[in-house]
Coordinates of C-alpha atoms in Angstrom, one line a residue:
X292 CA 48.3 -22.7 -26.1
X293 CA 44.8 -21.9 -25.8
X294 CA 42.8 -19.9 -28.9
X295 CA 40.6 -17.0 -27.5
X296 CA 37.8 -16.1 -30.1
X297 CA 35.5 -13.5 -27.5
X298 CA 36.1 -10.5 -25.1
X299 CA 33.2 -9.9 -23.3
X300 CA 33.7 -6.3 -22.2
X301 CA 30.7 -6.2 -19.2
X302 CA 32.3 -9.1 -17.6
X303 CA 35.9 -9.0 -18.0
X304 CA 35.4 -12.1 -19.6
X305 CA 37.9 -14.3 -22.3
X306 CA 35.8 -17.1 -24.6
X307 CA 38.0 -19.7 -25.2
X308 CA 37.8 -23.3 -26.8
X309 CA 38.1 -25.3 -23.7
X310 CA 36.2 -22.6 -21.4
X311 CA 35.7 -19.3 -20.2
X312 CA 38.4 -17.1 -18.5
X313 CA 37.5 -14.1 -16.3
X314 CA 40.2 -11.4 -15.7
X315 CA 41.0 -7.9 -13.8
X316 CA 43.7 -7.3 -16.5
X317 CA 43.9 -8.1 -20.4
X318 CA 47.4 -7.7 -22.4
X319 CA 46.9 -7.7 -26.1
X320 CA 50.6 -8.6 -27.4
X321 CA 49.3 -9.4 -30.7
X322 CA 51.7 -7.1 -33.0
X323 CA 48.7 -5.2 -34.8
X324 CA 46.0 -4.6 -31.8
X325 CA 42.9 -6.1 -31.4
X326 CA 39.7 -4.4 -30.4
X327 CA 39.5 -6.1 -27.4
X328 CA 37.3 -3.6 -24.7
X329 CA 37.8 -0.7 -26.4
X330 CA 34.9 0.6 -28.7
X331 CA 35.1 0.1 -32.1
X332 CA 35.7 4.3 -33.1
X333 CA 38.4 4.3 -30.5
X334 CA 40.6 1.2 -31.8
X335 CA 40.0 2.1 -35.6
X336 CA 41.7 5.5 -34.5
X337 CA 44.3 3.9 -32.9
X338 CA 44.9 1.9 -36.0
X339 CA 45.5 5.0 -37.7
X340 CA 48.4 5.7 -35.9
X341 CA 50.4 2.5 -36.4
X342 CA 51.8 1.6 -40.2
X343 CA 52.9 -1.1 -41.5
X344 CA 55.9 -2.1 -43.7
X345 CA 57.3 -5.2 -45.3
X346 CA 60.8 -6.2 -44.6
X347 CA 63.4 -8.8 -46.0
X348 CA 66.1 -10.8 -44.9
X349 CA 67.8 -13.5 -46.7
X350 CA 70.4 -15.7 -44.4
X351 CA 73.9 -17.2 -46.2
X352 CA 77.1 -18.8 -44.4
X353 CA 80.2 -16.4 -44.8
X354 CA 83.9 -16.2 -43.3
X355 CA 84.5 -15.9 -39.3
X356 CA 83.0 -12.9 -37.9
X357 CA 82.3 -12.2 -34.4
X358 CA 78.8 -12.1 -33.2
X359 CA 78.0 -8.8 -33.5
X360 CA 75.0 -6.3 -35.5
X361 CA 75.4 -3.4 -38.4
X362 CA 73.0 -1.2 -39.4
X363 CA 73.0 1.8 -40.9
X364 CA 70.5 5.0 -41.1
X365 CA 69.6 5.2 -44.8
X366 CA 66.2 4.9 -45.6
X367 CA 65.5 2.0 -46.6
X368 CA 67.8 0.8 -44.4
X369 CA 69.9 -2.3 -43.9
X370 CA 71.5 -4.4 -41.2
X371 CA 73.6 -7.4 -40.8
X372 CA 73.5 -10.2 -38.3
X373 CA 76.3 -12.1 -37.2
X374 CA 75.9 -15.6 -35.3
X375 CA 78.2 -18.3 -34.7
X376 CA 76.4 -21.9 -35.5
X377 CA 78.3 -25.3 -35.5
X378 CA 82.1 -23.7 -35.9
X379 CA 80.3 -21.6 -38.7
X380 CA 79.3 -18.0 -39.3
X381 CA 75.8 -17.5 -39.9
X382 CA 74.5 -14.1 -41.4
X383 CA 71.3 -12.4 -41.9
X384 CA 71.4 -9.7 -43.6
X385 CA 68.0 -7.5 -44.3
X386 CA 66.4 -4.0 -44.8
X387 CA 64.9 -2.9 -48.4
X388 CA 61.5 -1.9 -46.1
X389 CA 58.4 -0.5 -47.9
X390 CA 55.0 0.5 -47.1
X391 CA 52.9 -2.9 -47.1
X392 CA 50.7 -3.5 -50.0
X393 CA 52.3 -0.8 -52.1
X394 CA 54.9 -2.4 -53.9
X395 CA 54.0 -4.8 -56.9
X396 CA 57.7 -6.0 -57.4
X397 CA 58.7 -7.4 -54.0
X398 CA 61.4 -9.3 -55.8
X399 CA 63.4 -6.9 -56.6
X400 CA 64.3 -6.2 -52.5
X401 CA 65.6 -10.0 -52.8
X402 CA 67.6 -9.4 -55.6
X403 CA 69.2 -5.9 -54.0
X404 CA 69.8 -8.1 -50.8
X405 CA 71.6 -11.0 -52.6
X406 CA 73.7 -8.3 -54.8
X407 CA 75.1 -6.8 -51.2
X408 CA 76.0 -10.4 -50.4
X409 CA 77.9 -10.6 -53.3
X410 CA 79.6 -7.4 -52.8
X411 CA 80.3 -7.8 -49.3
X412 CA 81.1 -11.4 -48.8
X413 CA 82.1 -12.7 -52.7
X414 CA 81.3 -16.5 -52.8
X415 CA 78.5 -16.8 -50.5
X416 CA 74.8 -17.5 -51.3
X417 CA 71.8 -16.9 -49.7
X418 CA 70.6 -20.3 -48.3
X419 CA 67.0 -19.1 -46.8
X420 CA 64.6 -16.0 -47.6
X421 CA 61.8 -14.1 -46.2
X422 CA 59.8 -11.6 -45.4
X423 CA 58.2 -9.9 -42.7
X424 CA 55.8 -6.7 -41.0
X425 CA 57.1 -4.5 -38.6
X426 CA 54.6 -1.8 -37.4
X427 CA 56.0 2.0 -37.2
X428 CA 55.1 4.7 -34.5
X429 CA 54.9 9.0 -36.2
X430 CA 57.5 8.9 -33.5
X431 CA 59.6 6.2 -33.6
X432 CA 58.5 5.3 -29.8
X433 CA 56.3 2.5 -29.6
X434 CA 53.1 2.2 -27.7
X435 CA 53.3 0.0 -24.1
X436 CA 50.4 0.7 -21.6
X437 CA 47.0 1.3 -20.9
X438 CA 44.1 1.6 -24.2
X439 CA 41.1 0.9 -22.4
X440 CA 40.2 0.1 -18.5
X441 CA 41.6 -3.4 -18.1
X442 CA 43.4 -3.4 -21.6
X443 CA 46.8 -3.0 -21.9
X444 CA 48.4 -3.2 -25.4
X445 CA 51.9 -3.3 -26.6
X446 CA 52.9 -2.4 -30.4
X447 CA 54.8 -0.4 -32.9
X448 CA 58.0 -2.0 -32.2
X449 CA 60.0 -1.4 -35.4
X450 CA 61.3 -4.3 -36.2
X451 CA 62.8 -4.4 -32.3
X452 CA 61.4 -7.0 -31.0
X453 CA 63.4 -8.8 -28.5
X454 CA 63.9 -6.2 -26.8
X455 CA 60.6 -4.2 -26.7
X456 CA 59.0 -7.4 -26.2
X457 CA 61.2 -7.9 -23.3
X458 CA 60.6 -4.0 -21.7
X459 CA 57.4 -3.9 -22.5
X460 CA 56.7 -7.4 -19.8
X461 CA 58.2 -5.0 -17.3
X462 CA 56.0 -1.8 -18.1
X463 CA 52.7 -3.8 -18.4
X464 CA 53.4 -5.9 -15.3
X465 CA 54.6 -2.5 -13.0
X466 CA 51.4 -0.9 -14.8
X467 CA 48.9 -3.6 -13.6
X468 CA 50.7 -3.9 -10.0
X469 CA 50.2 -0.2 -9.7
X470 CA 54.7 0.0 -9.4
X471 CA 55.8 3.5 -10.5
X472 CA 57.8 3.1 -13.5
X473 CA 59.6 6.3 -14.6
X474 CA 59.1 5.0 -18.6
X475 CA 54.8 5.3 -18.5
X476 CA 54.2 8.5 -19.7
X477 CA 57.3 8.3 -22.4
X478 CA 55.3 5.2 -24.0
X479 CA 51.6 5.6 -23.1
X480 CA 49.7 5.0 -26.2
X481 CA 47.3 8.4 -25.5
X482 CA 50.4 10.2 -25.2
X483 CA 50.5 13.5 -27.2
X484 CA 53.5 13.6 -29.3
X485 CA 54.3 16.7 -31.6
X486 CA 57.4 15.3 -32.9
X487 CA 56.2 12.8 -35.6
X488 CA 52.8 14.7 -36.1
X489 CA 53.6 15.3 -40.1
X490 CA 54.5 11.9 -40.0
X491 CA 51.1 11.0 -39.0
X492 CA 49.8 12.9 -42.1
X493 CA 52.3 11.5 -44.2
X494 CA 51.3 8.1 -43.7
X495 CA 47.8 8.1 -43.3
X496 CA 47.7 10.2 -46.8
X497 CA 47.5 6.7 -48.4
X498 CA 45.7 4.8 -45.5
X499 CA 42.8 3.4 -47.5

């Protein structure tokens, strides 16, 4: 792994520690976007259109289930995770989102979580905990392709990230090649979405 610390913009050009690295093509898969080519008006706007929340997950052995996922579509919402480890069921169970930075008691999602566990699958106890970001889209969809001439971000995954990570290698890398791919247009991060626009409002309300 090499850390980059510079994009010169002019040159197509990467600083890194050991060197230099010129490009035709940059893809910035760094979960919240960096600036990269773009100017700095255009990638604070695009900021505005990603928002971030803090999920949790706590992980506890229970009976023999098949390997399989739950969620449901409350909001929050919550799903379970079922894997098989050593002869053993593994679950991770999470949800409880919120708005990041605009919660004071964060415990209190932990303490929901285990309480479910309890409910659900009595005598088993959560063995690990944690928490993470996910970055949300006004429309749900989440932002593969072009920002910038030579940039090419992907973000806003929900929470999805195996698989987004996964489709968005194929979008980018037909996108570069100059492939047709019938998904572009459905994902482009300048696309012009009306479903989500109160969204947008709704969640920039509270930006600052």
């Amino acid at each position: 792994r090499t850390s980059g610390s510079n994009i010169n913009s002019d040159k197509h050009q990467l600083t890194t520690d050991e060197g230099t690295i010129s490009y035709d093509a940059v893809v910035a898969a760094t979960h919240v976007p960096i600036q990269g080519e773009r100017d700095t008006f255009g990638a604070a706007l695009f900021q505005t259109k990603l928002a971030a929340y803090s999920t949790y997950a706590l992980e506890a052995k229970v009976p023999s289930m098949a390997e399989s996922l739950f969620w449901d579509t409350n909001d929050p919402y919550l799903y379970l995770r079922f894997d098989k480890r050593k002869g053993a069921t593994s679950l991770i169970l999470g949800g409880e989102d919120h708005k990041t930075g605009q919660e004071e008691d964060t415990e209190k999602h932990y303490e929901k979580l285990s309480s479910i566990l309890a409910k659900t699958f009595p005598g088993s106890k959560p063995r690990h905990r944690w928490s993470g970001q996910v970055l949300e889209t006004p429309d749900g969809l989440p932002y593969i392709g072009e920002v910038a001439p030579h940039q090419f971000v992907a973000t806003g995954f929900s929470g999805n990230g195996i698989t987004l990570g996964t489709f968005s290698a194929i979008l980018i890398r037909d996108l570069i090649t100059g492939r047709s791919n019938p998904w572009s247009q459905l994902f482009a991060p300048d696309r012009k979405a009306t479903v989500g626009a109160w969204e947008y409002v709704r969640e920039n309300k509270d930006y600052p």
